[in-house]
mmCIF file of C-alpha atoms and ligand atoms in Angstrom:
data_model
loop_
_atom_site.group_PDB
_atom_site.id
_atom_site.type_symbol
_atom_site.label_atom_id
_atom_site.label_comp_id
_atom_site.label_asym_id
_atom_site.label_seq_id
_atom_site.Cartn_x
_atom_site.Cartn_y
_atom_site.Cartn_z
ATOM 1 C CA MET A 3 0.114 -30.269 -10.392
ATOM 2 C CA LEU A 4 -3.610 -29.685 -9.767
ATOM 3 C CA VAL A 5 -5.246 -30.438 -6.425
ATOM 4 C CA LEU A 6 -8.978 -30.857 -5.948
ATOM 5 C CA GLY A 7 -10.253 -30.120 -2.422
ATOM 6 C CA ILE A 8 -13.602 -31.146 -0.938
ATOM 7 C CA GLU A 9 -15.046 -29.815 2.338
ATOM 8 C CA THR A 10 -18.303 -31.150 3.841
ATOM 9 C CA SER A 11 -17.657 -31.276 7.599
ATOM 10 C CA CYS A 12 -20.505 -29.022 8.717
ATOM 11 C CA ASP A 13 -22.939 -26.782 6.854
ATOM 12 C CA GLU A 14 -20.928 -25.586 3.846
ATOM 13 C CA THR A 15 -20.455 -27.747 0.769
ATOM 14 C CA SER A 16 -17.254 -26.577 -0.875
ATOM 15 C CA VAL A 17 -15.019 -27.685 -3.740
ATOM 16 C CA ALA A 18 -11.789 -25.950 -4.780
ATOM 17 C CA VAL A 19 -8.977 -26.343 -7.278
ATOM 18 C CA LEU A 20 -5.427 -25.261 -6.390
ATOM 19 C CA ASP A 21 -2.217 -25.555 -8.346
ATOM 20 C CA GLY A 22 1.051 -26.881 -6.935
ATOM 21 C CA ASP A 23 2.076 -23.379 -5.763
ATOM 22 C CA GLY A 24 -1.066 -23.079 -3.668
ATOM 23 C CA ARG A 25 -2.657 -20.694 -6.156
ATOM 24 C CA VAL A 26 -6.466 -20.768 -5.745
ATOM 25 C CA LEU A 27 -7.906 -21.430 -9.207
ATOM 26 C CA SER A 28 -11.447 -21.827 -7.871
ATOM 27 C CA ASN A 29 -13.106 -22.066 -4.477
ATOM 28 C CA VAL A 30 -16.855 -22.574 -4.653
ATOM 29 C CA VAL A 31 -18.787 -22.537 -1.374
ATOM 30 C CA SER A 32 -22.434 -23.516 -1.245
ATOM 31 C CA SER A 33 -23.978 -22.537 2.084
ATOM 32 C CA GLN A 34 -26.824 -24.459 3.694
ATOM 33 C CA LEU A 35 -27.739 -21.581 6.002
ATOM 34 C CA ALA A 36 -31.295 -21.368 4.691
ATOM 35 C CA ALA A 37 -31.921 -25.101 5.218
ATOM 36 C CA HIS A 38 -30.951 -24.923 8.904
ATOM 37 C CA ALA A 39 -32.283 -21.445 9.701
ATOM 38 C CA PRO A 40 -35.759 -22.608 10.841
ATOM 39 C CA TYR A 41 -34.104 -24.817 13.508
ATOM 40 C CA GLY A 42 -31.729 -22.186 14.932
ATOM 41 C CA GLY A 43 -28.696 -24.436 14.454
ATOM 42 C CA VAL A 44 -27.194 -27.102 12.216
ATOM 43 C CA VAL A 45 -29.270 -30.307 11.988
ATOM 44 C CA PRO A 46 -26.877 -33.202 11.168
ATOM 45 C CA GLU A 47 -29.289 -35.218 8.975
ATOM 46 C CA ILE A 48 -30.304 -32.148 6.992
ATOM 47 C CA ALA A 49 -26.633 -31.272 6.526
ATOM 48 C CA ALA A 50 -25.751 -34.718 5.163
ATOM 49 C CA ARG A 51 -28.682 -34.713 2.746
ATOM 50 C CA ALA A 52 -27.930 -31.174 1.570
ATOM 51 C CA HIS A 53 -24.274 -32.064 0.924
ATOM 52 C CA LEU A 54 -25.450 -34.971 -1.205
ATOM 53 C CA GLU A 55 -27.655 -32.633 -3.225
ATOM 54 C CA ASN A 56 -25.166 -29.739 -3.485
ATOM 55 C CA LEU A 57 -21.913 -31.582 -4.083
ATOM 56 C CA PRO A 58 -22.354 -32.469 -7.790
ATOM 57 C CA VAL A 59 -23.139 -28.903 -8.875
ATOM 58 C CA THR A 60 -20.498 -27.415 -6.570
ATOM 59 C CA PHE A 61 -17.978 -29.826 -8.085
ATOM 60 C CA GLU A 62 -18.960 -28.911 -11.663
ATOM 61 C CA ARG A 63 -18.758 -25.204 -10.903
ATOM 62 C CA ALA A 64 -15.336 -25.506 -9.251
ATOM 63 C CA LEU A 65 -13.930 -27.355 -12.266
ATOM 64 C CA GLY A 66 -15.610 -24.899 -14.653
ATOM 65 C CA GLU A 67 -14.247 -21.813 -12.873
ATOM 66 C CA ALA A 68 -10.763 -23.327 -12.781
ATOM 67 C CA GLY A 69 -11.119 -24.201 -16.471
ATOM 68 C CA ILE A 70 -10.089 -27.823 -15.978
ATOM 69 C CA GLY A 71 -11.588 -31.271 -16.513
ATOM 70 C CA VAL A 72 -11.545 -34.370 -14.302
ATOM 71 C CA PRO A 73 -8.592 -35.951 -16.198
ATOM 72 C CA GLU A 74 -6.349 -33.055 -15.150
ATOM 73 C CA ILE A 75 -6.748 -33.656 -11.394
ATOM 74 C CA ASP A 76 -3.493 -35.006 -9.909
ATOM 75 C CA LEU A 77 -4.401 -35.142 -6.231
ATOM 76 C CA VAL A 78 -7.633 -35.244 -4.237
ATOM 77 C CA ALA A 79 -7.893 -33.857 -0.681
ATOM 78 C CA ALA A 80 -11.033 -34.133 1.433
ATOM 79 C CA THR A 81 -11.957 -33.261 4.994
ATOM 80 C CA ALA A 82 -12.069 -36.491 7.020
ATOM 81 C CA GLY A 83 -12.774 -34.895 10.422
ATOM 82 C CA PRO A 84 -13.558 -33.496 12.879
ATOM 83 C CA GLY A 85 -17.181 -32.790 12.046
ATOM 84 C CA LEU A 86 -20.617 -34.300 11.579
ATOM 85 C CA ILE A 87 -20.063 -37.908 10.604
ATOM 86 C CA GLY A 88 -22.846 -38.119 8.003
ATOM 87 C CA ALA A 89 -21.702 -34.863 6.429
ATOM 88 C CA LEU A 90 -18.050 -35.918 6.363
ATOM 89 C CA LEU A 91 -18.938 -39.244 4.727
ATOM 90 C CA VAL A 92 -20.536 -37.493 1.745
ATOM 91 C CA GLY A 93 -17.404 -35.536 0.792
ATOM 92 C CA LEU A 94 -14.929 -38.247 1.715
ATOM 93 C CA SER A 95 -16.810 -40.936 -0.232
ATOM 94 C CA ALA A 96 -16.981 -38.724 -3.304
ATOM 95 C CA ALA A 97 -13.254 -38.029 -2.948
ATOM 96 C CA LYS A 98 -12.472 -41.738 -2.663
ATOM 97 C CA ALA A 99 -14.525 -42.546 -5.742
ATOM 98 C CA LEU A 100 -12.798 -39.820 -7.719
ATOM 99 C CA ALA A 101 -9.289 -40.808 -6.579
ATOM 100 C CA PHE A 102 -10.029 -44.451 -7.314
ATOM 101 C CA ALA A 103 -11.496 -43.758 -10.763
ATOM 102 C CA ARG A 104 -8.610 -41.468 -11.727
ATOM 103 C CA GLY A 105 -5.897 -43.534 -10.064
ATOM 104 C CA VAL A 106 -4.595 -40.484 -8.176
ATOM 105 C CA PRO A 107 -3.708 -40.143 -4.474
ATOM 106 C CA LEU A 108 -6.269 -39.138 -1.847
ATOM 107 C CA VAL A 109 -5.282 -37.182 1.269
ATOM 108 C CA PRO A 110 -7.719 -37.229 4.219
ATOM 109 C CA VAL A 111 -7.415 -33.778 5.825
ATOM 110 C CA ASN A 112 -8.040 -32.614 9.377
ATOM 111 C CA HIS A 113 -10.454 -29.673 9.098
ATOM 112 C CA LEU A 114 -8.573 -27.734 11.799
ATOM 113 C CA GLU A 115 -5.294 -28.270 9.975
ATOM 114 C CA GLY A 116 -7.048 -26.816 6.933
ATOM 115 C CA HIS A 117 -7.913 -23.665 8.895
ATOM 116 C CA LEU A 118 -4.398 -23.545 10.363
ATOM 117 C CA PHE A 119 -2.694 -23.241 6.972
ATOM 118 C CA SER A 120 -5.405 -21.046 5.388
ATOM 119 C CA ALA A 121 -3.534 -17.951 6.578
ATOM 120 C CA PHE A 122 -0.849 -18.686 3.971
ATOM 121 C CA LEU A 123 -3.269 -18.614 1.019
ATOM 122 C CA ARG A 124 -3.623 -15.481 -1.117
ATOM 123 C CA SER A 125 -6.497 -14.346 -3.293
ATOM 124 C CA SER A 126 -6.929 -15.939 -6.696
ATOM 125 C CA GLY A 127 -3.999 -15.491 -8.988
ATOM 126 C CA GLU A 128 -1.300 -15.370 -6.339
ATOM 127 C CA ALA A 129 0.790 -18.277 -5.080
ATOM 128 C CA ALA A 130 0.518 -19.173 -1.390
ATOM 129 C CA LEU A 131 3.087 -17.678 0.995
ATOM 130 C CA ALA A 132 5.955 -19.987 1.869
ATOM 131 C CA VAL A 133 5.260 -21.876 5.093
ATOM 132 C CA GLU A 134 8.177 -21.357 7.475
ATOM 133 C CA PHE A 135 8.386 -23.502 10.596
ATOM 134 C CA PRO A 136 7.993 -23.196 13.468
ATOM 135 C CA PHE A 137 4.983 -20.929 13.721
ATOM 136 C CA HIS A 138 2.126 -20.597 16.164
ATOM 137 C CA GLY A 139 -1.468 -21.045 15.088
ATOM 138 C CA LEU A 140 -4.677 -19.740 16.594
ATOM 139 C CA VAL A 141 -7.794 -21.417 15.192
ATOM 140 C CA VAL A 142 -10.982 -19.701 16.350
ATOM 141 C CA SER A 143 -14.311 -20.777 14.922
ATOM 142 C CA GLY A 144 -17.851 -21.792 15.771
ATOM 143 C CA GLY A 145 -16.629 -25.117 17.112
ATOM 144 C CA HIS A 146 -13.035 -24.517 18.198
ATOM 145 C CA ALA A 147 -10.498 -22.356 19.973
ATOM 146 C CA GLU A 148 -7.042 -23.895 19.627
ATOM 147 C CA LEU A 149 -3.619 -22.413 20.139
ATOM 148 C CA VAL A 150 -0.854 -24.637 18.799
ATOM 149 C CA ARG A 151 2.837 -24.615 17.916
ATOM 150 C CA VAL A 152 3.407 -25.949 14.423
ATOM 151 C CA GLU A 153 6.744 -27.656 13.833
ATOM 152 C CA PRO A 154 7.874 -29.374 10.626
ATOM 153 C CA GLU A 155 7.074 -32.837 11.967
ATOM 154 C CA ARG A 156 4.343 -32.235 14.514
ATOM 155 C CA ILE A 157 1.665 -29.920 15.830
ATOM 156 C CA VAL A 158 1.944 -29.290 19.569
ATOM 157 C CA PRO A 159 -1.315 -28.287 21.313
ATOM 158 C CA ILE A 160 -0.879 -25.408 23.782
ATOM 159 C CA ALA A 161 -4.405 -24.347 24.709
ATOM 160 C CA ARG A 162 -7.958 -25.094 23.734
ATOM 161 C CA THR A 163 -11.361 -24.124 24.992
ATOM 162 C CA ARG A 164 -12.762 -25.997 27.968
ATOM 163 C CA ASP A 165 -16.350 -25.162 27.029
ATOM 164 C CA ASP A 166 -17.768 -22.869 24.328
ATOM 165 C CA ALA A 167 -15.862 -21.827 21.237
ATOM 166 C CA PRO A 168 -15.665 -18.058 20.654
ATOM 167 C CA GLY A 169 -17.813 -18.263 17.502
ATOM 168 C CA GLU A 170 -20.371 -20.234 19.487
ATOM 169 C CA ALA A 171 -20.444 -17.448 22.099
ATOM 170 C CA PHE A 172 -20.996 -14.867 19.341
ATOM 171 C CA ASP A 173 -23.785 -17.014 17.882
ATOM 172 C CA LYS A 174 -25.578 -17.686 21.176
ATOM 173 C CA VAL A 175 -25.420 -14.081 22.342
ATOM 174 C CA ALA A 176 -26.615 -12.810 18.953
ATOM 175 C CA ARG A 177 -29.485 -15.271 18.974
ATOM 176 C CA ARG A 178 -30.584 -14.058 22.421
ATOM 177 C CA ALA A 179 -30.233 -10.480 21.220
ATOM 178 C CA GLY A 180 -32.613 -11.269 18.345
ATOM 179 C CA LEU A 181 -29.918 -10.646 15.753
ATOM 180 C CA GLY A 182 -30.117 -13.966 13.879
ATOM 181 C CA TYR A 183 -27.478 -16.496 12.826
ATOM 182 C CA PRO A 184 -24.511 -16.448 12.372
ATOM 183 C CA GLY A 185 -23.851 -14.000 15.177
ATOM 184 C CA GLY A 186 -20.209 -13.057 14.567
ATOM 185 C CA PRO A 187 -20.608 -10.858 11.500
ATOM 186 C CA VAL A 188 -23.582 -8.897 12.864
ATOM 187 C CA VAL A 189 -22.002 -8.318 16.299
ATOM 188 C CA ASP A 190 -18.776 -7.273 14.559
ATOM 189 C CA ARG A 191 -20.690 -4.656 12.573
ATOM 190 C CA ILE A 192 -22.636 -3.358 15.594
ATOM 191 C CA ALA A 193 -19.517 -3.255 17.800
ATOM 192 C CA SER A 194 -17.776 -0.958 15.317
ATOM 193 C CA ARG A 195 -20.068 1.874 16.427
ATOM 194 C CA GLY A 196 -20.043 1.031 20.149
ATOM 195 C CA GLU A 197 -17.839 1.755 23.148
ATOM 196 C CA GLY A 198 -16.118 -1.531 23.967
ATOM 197 C CA SER A 199 -14.634 -0.321 27.246
ATOM 198 C CA ARG A 200 -18.000 0.681 28.753
ATOM 199 C CA TYR A 201 -18.868 -2.651 30.410
ATOM 200 C CA PRO A 202 -15.849 -4.656 31.602
ATOM 201 C CA LEU A 203 -17.043 -8.283 31.329
ATOM 202 C CA PRO A 204 -15.426 -11.293 33.018
ATOM 203 C CA VAL A 205 -13.466 -13.794 30.957
ATOM 204 C CA GLY A 206 -12.729 -16.955 32.859
ATOM 205 C CA ARG A 207 -9.475 -18.821 32.980
ATOM 206 C CA PRO A 208 -9.284 -22.330 34.425
ATOM 207 C CA GLY A 209 -7.948 -22.199 37.973
ATOM 208 C CA ASP A 210 -5.412 -24.985 37.383
ATOM 209 C CA GLY A 211 -2.766 -22.737 35.821
ATOM 210 C CA SER A 212 -3.356 -24.003 32.305
ATOM 211 C CA ASN A 213 -3.560 -21.664 29.346
ATOM 212 C CA ASP A 214 -6.919 -23.082 28.214
ATOM 213 C CA PHE A 215 -9.735 -20.799 27.142
ATOM 214 C CA SER A 216 -13.203 -20.625 28.631
ATOM 215 C CA PHE A 217 -16.004 -18.579 27.110
ATOM 216 C CA SER A 218 -19.137 -19.969 28.730
ATOM 217 C CA GLY A 219 -18.910 -17.671 31.795
ATOM 218 C CA LEU A 220 -18.724 -14.639 29.536
ATOM 219 C CA LYS A 221 -21.628 -15.913 27.467
ATOM 220 C CA THR A 222 -23.765 -16.471 30.577
ATOM 221 C CA ALA A 223 -22.898 -13.016 31.933
ATOM 222 C CA MET A 224 -23.912 -11.510 28.591
ATOM 223 C CA LEU A 225 -27.213 -13.382 28.478
ATOM 224 C CA ARG A 226 -27.938 -12.045 31.973
ATOM 225 C CA GLU A 227 -27.073 -8.477 30.961
ATOM 226 C CA LEU A 228 -29.382 -8.744 27.953
ATOM 227 C CA GLN A 229 -32.188 -10.111 30.062
ATOM 228 C CA LYS A 230 -31.768 -7.244 32.556
ATOM 229 C CA ARG A 231 -32.379 -4.882 29.659
ATOM 230 C CA GLY A 232 -35.498 -6.720 28.530
ATOM 231 C CA VAL A 233 -33.837 -8.304 25.489
ATOM 232 C CA THR A 234 -35.099 -11.877 25.235
ATOM 233 C CA GLY A 235 -34.656 -12.992 21.632
ATOM 234 C CA ASP A 236 -37.396 -11.196 19.745
ATOM 235 C CA PRO A 237 -35.979 -10.061 16.397
ATOM 236 C CA LEU A 238 -34.201 -6.684 16.630
ATOM 237 C CA ASP A 239 -33.005 -4.398 13.861
ATOM 238 C CA PRO A 240 -29.207 -4.217 14.163
ATOM 239 C CA ASP A 241 -29.227 -0.669 12.800
ATOM 240 C CA SER A 242 -31.581 0.795 15.376
ATOM 241 C CA LEU A 243 -30.449 -0.766 18.669
ATOM 242 C CA ALA A 244 -30.416 1.270 21.884
ATOM 243 C CA PRO A 245 -26.923 2.785 22.447
ATOM 244 C CA ASP A 246 -26.664 0.834 25.684
ATOM 245 C CA ILE A 247 -27.090 -2.503 23.831
ATOM 246 C CA VAL A 248 -24.599 -1.404 21.185
ATOM 247 C CA ASP A 249 -22.004 -0.682 23.910
ATOM 248 C CA LEU A 250 -22.793 -3.968 25.641
ATOM 249 C CA LEU A 251 -22.194 -5.939 22.439
ATOM 250 C CA ALA A 252 -18.999 -3.968 21.774
ATOM 251 C CA SER A 253 -17.823 -4.801 25.308
ATOM 252 C CA PHE A 254 -18.621 -8.476 24.754
ATOM 253 C CA GLN A 255 -16.523 -8.529 21.598
ATOM 254 C CA ARG A 256 -13.729 -6.653 23.401
ATOM 255 C CA ALA A 257 -13.730 -9.339 26.131
ATOM 256 C CA ILE A 258 -13.348 -12.171 23.611
ATOM 257 C CA VAL A 259 -10.530 -10.398 21.800
ATOM 258 C CA ALA A 260 -8.834 -9.616 25.122
ATOM 259 C CA ALA A 261 -8.979 -13.278 26.186
ATOM 260 C CA LEU A 262 -7.427 -14.439 22.908
ATOM 261 C CA LEU A 263 -4.694 -11.786 23.062
ATOM 262 C CA ASP A 264 -3.998 -12.586 26.702
ATOM 263 C CA ARG A 265 -3.237 -16.216 25.892
ATOM 264 C CA VAL A 266 -1.080 -15.310 22.901
ATOM 265 C CA GLU A 267 0.911 -12.920 25.114
ATOM 266 C CA THR A 268 1.317 -15.485 27.876
ATOM 267 C CA VAL A 269 2.701 -18.038 25.443
ATOM 268 C CA HIS A 270 4.963 -15.453 23.811
ATOM 269 C CA LYS A 271 6.656 -14.812 27.167
ATOM 270 C CA THR A 272 7.965 -18.375 27.436
ATOM 271 C CA ASP A 273 8.206 -19.392 23.790
ATOM 272 C CA ALA A 274 8.992 -16.382 21.596
ATOM 273 C CA ILE A 275 6.459 -16.465 18.790
ATOM 274 C CA ARG A 276 7.993 -15.579 15.420
ATOM 275 C CA ALA A 277 4.855 -15.903 13.348
ATOM 276 C CA LEU A 278 1.218 -16.283 14.346
ATOM 277 C CA ALA A 279 -1.287 -17.656 11.823
ATOM 278 C CA VAL A 280 -4.833 -16.756 12.869
ATOM 279 C CA SER A 281 -7.697 -18.632 11.228
ATOM 280 C CA GLY A 282 -11.267 -19.919 11.452
ATOM 281 C CA GLY A 283 -14.548 -18.013 11.140
ATOM 282 C CA VAL A 284 -13.779 -15.692 14.072
ATOM 283 C CA ALA A 285 -10.562 -14.607 12.311
ATOM 284 C CA ALA A 286 -12.897 -12.496 10.149
ATOM 285 C CA ASN A 287 -13.547 -10.301 13.205
ATOM 286 C CA SER A 288 -12.363 -6.731 12.601
ATOM 287 C CA GLU A 289 -11.326 -6.012 16.169
ATOM 288 C CA LEU A 290 -9.437 -9.293 16.504
ATOM 289 C CA ARG A 291 -7.588 -8.663 13.241
ATOM 290 C CA ARG A 292 -6.694 -5.110 14.243
ATOM 291 C CA THR A 293 -5.681 -6.012 17.794
ATOM 292 C CA LEU A 294 -3.493 -8.965 16.859
ATOM 293 C CA SER A 295 -1.895 -7.110 13.939
ATOM 294 C CA ARG A 296 -0.963 -4.196 16.223
ATOM 295 C CA TRP A 297 0.358 -6.555 18.856
ATOM 296 C CA GLY A 298 2.446 -8.288 16.200
ATOM 297 C CA GLU A 299 3.909 -4.995 14.999
ATOM 298 C CA ALA A 300 4.771 -3.980 18.563
ATOM 299 C CA HIS A 301 6.458 -7.309 19.350
ATOM 300 C CA GLY A 302 8.148 -8.121 16.064
ATOM 301 C CA VAL A 303 5.802 -11.041 15.421
ATOM 302 C CA ARG A 304 4.590 -11.680 11.897
ATOM 303 C CA VAL A 305 0.802 -12.008 12.154
ATOM 304 C CA LEU A 306 -0.747 -13.844 9.214
ATOM 305 C CA LEU A 307 -4.462 -13.461 8.600
ATOM 306 C CA PRO A 308 -6.448 -15.179 5.856
ATOM 307 C CA GLU A 309 -8.515 -12.975 3.625
ATOM 308 C CA ARG A 310 -12.041 -12.801 5.018
ATOM 309 C CA GLY A 311 -13.433 -15.130 2.338
ATOM 310 C CA LEU A 312 -11.033 -17.841 3.477
ATOM 311 C CA THR A 313 -11.773 -17.577 7.201
ATOM 312 C CA THR A 314 -15.021 -19.551 7.197
ATOM 313 C CA ASP A 315 -15.241 -23.134 5.981
ATOM 314 C CA ASN A 316 -13.964 -23.601 2.440
ATOM 315 C CA ALA A 317 -12.294 -26.258 0.309
ATOM 316 C CA ALA A 318 -9.291 -24.149 -0.767
ATOM 317 C CA MET A 319 -7.823 -24.533 2.710
ATOM 318 C CA ILE A 320 -8.469 -28.282 2.606
ATOM 319 C CA ALA A 321 -6.750 -28.614 -0.777
ATOM 320 C CA PHE A 322 -3.754 -26.621 0.521
ATOM 321 C CA ALA A 323 -3.393 -28.624 3.763
ATOM 322 C CA GLY A 324 -3.776 -31.799 1.676
ATOM 323 C CA LEU A 325 -1.027 -30.678 -0.695
ATOM 324 C CA LEU A 326 1.353 -29.979 2.208
ATOM 325 C CA ARG A 327 0.547 -33.351 3.812
ATOM 326 C CA TYR A 328 1.035 -35.158 0.539
ATOM 327 C CA ARG A 329 4.456 -33.556 0.045
ATOM 328 C CA LYS A 330 5.426 -34.660 3.543
ATOM 329 C CA ASN A 331 3.843 -38.113 3.834
ATOM 330 C CA GLY A 332 3.496 -39.276 0.238
ATOM 331 C CA ARG A 333 0.905 -41.626 -1.140
ATOM 332 C CA ARG A 334 -1.408 -43.643 1.115
ATOM 333 C CA ASP A 335 -4.051 -46.224 0.232
ATOM 334 C CA PRO A 336 -7.286 -44.235 -0.381
ATOM 335 C CA ALA A 337 -9.333 -47.153 0.949
ATOM 336 C CA LEU A 338 -7.825 -46.539 4.403
ATOM 337 C CA ALA A 339 -9.114 -42.976 4.689
ATOM 338 C CA ALA A 340 -11.818 -42.980 7.370
ATOM 339 C CA ALA A 341 -14.155 -40.251 8.556
ATOM 340 C CA ARG A 342 -13.638 -39.232 12.203
ATOM 341 C CA SER A 343 -16.142 -37.121 14.102
ATOM 342 C CA ARG A 344 -13.464 -36.338 16.697
ATOM 343 C CA TRP A 345 -9.911 -35.621 15.606
ATOM 344 C CA PRO A 346 -7.898 -33.246 17.823
ATOM 345 C CA LEU A 347 -5.174 -31.208 16.136
ATOM 346 C CA GLY A 348 -1.794 -32.797 16.514
ATOM 347 C CA SER A 349 -3.035 -36.394 16.889
HETATM 348 O O1 LIG B 426 -14.880 -21.695 10.627
HETATM 349 P P1 LIG B 426 -16.346 -21.572 10.561
HETATM 350 O O2 LIG B 426 -16.980 -21.265 9.225
HETATM 351 O O3 LIG B 426 -17.079 -22.858 11.026
HETATM 352 C C1 LIG B 426 -16.625 -23.688 12.018
HETATM 353 O O4 LIG B 426 -15.769 -24.553 11.729
HETATM 354 O O5 LIG B 426 -17.098 -23.470 13.145
HETATM 355 O O6 LIG B 426 -16.747 -20.461 11.632
HETATM 356 C C2 LIG B 426 -18.066 -20.001 11.788
HETATM 357 C C3 LIG B 426 -18.092 -19.106 13.024
HETATM 358 C C4 LIG B 426 -19.498 -18.713 13.455
HETATM 359 O O7 LIG B 426 -19.625 -18.955 14.833
HETATM 360 C C5 LIG B 426 -19.561 -17.212 13.157
HETATM 361 O O8 LIG B 426 -20.407 -16.493 14.009
HETATM 362 C C6 LIG B 426 -18.110 -16.806 13.323
HETATM 363 O O9 LIG B 426 -17.378 -17.876 12.775
HETATM 364 N N1 LIG B 426 -17.798 -15.554 12.617
HETATM 365 C C7 LIG B 426 -17.399 -14.422 13.249
HETATM 366 C C8 LIG B 426 -17.269 -13.431 12.241
HETATM 367 N N2 LIG B 426 -17.586 -14.002 11.032
HETATM 368 C C9 LIG B 426 -17.901 -15.302 11.302
HETATM 369 N N3 LIG B 426 -17.148 -14.174 14.540
HETATM 370 C C10 LIG B 426 -16.770 -12.918 14.856
HETATM 371 N N4 LIG B 426 -16.647 -11.913 13.969
HETATM 372 C C11 LIG B 426 -16.879 -12.113 12.657
HETATM 373 N N5 LIG B 426 -16.752 -11.121 11.781
HETATM 374 ZN ZN1 LIG B 427 -14.304 -24.581 10.299
#
């Protein structure tokens, strides 16, 4: 069994080939960072056009690296949402054409579900870990913060962000600090030499007793702190920042990690978590990985983390989620697969 995955929901064009054991045979990611960099964010029309240009060569490379040809593909999985509609349509239309031409099934995949199961994938050559239900999932990226309970037949939402996603907070703060885009990796690196307990920063929680996340208050507080120190967005060299700014960024990262851990702990008190799969771009964060792993060890919770290369958007996770869906739901008419800009997990 060979599964071809296609991901085009935002600014990465990616194609992957997995076998029926979830072994990653290839996972080619073509980033559009340079195309969007002059605008300081992702421009939907540019993204769609770039996917159209990048997809054919990404596809050829993925097949080449896996050492397979089109006739060997048994199943096609493509991201159908949530994401930028024009971008999604490029990958999904290509997937439909391929499935139709080959007469093989097509699975439309929820991008967040792709992240959710990415924690079970191993590096090339190794089969995926067995997925044991129920488990809890924390998806933290540039667009999402979702805590869910994953059962064999359904995904139950527990908490999501009311405003900014954690990756978005990293990106906006880094931009204001003159550290470029994306902000997560550079702040992560700077924070490793800072004192994260120096500036206790506020992390909001909705007053209605819900477990939802909120990161916009923290972001605003950070922007104010930067402004107070005369940092207004002019490019700064991450390696020669004032110690005070280094500690401030470390404290900001500490606050985000603390908020995520706090919610995991709260849920664990009422619904004993056996396994926690952490995923999405922010799951690459060193402090988050360390903190959650230690918490897991202390509480007997198995904490699954994707390898860093599988935390940001990629097609291997889409192929894997598609394979699991196909095994559960079977064959559907490819013509019915529709792109959805909004598609909450569990719906
Ligand atoms: O999952 P992803 O590739 O795209 C979305 O679906 O959003 O996540 C990208 C996000 C960006 O906001 C980026 O700053 C963040 O993940 N990110 C990190 C790290 N690496 C990437 N955030 C914190 N620490 C990191 N090491
Ligand atoms: Zn993503």
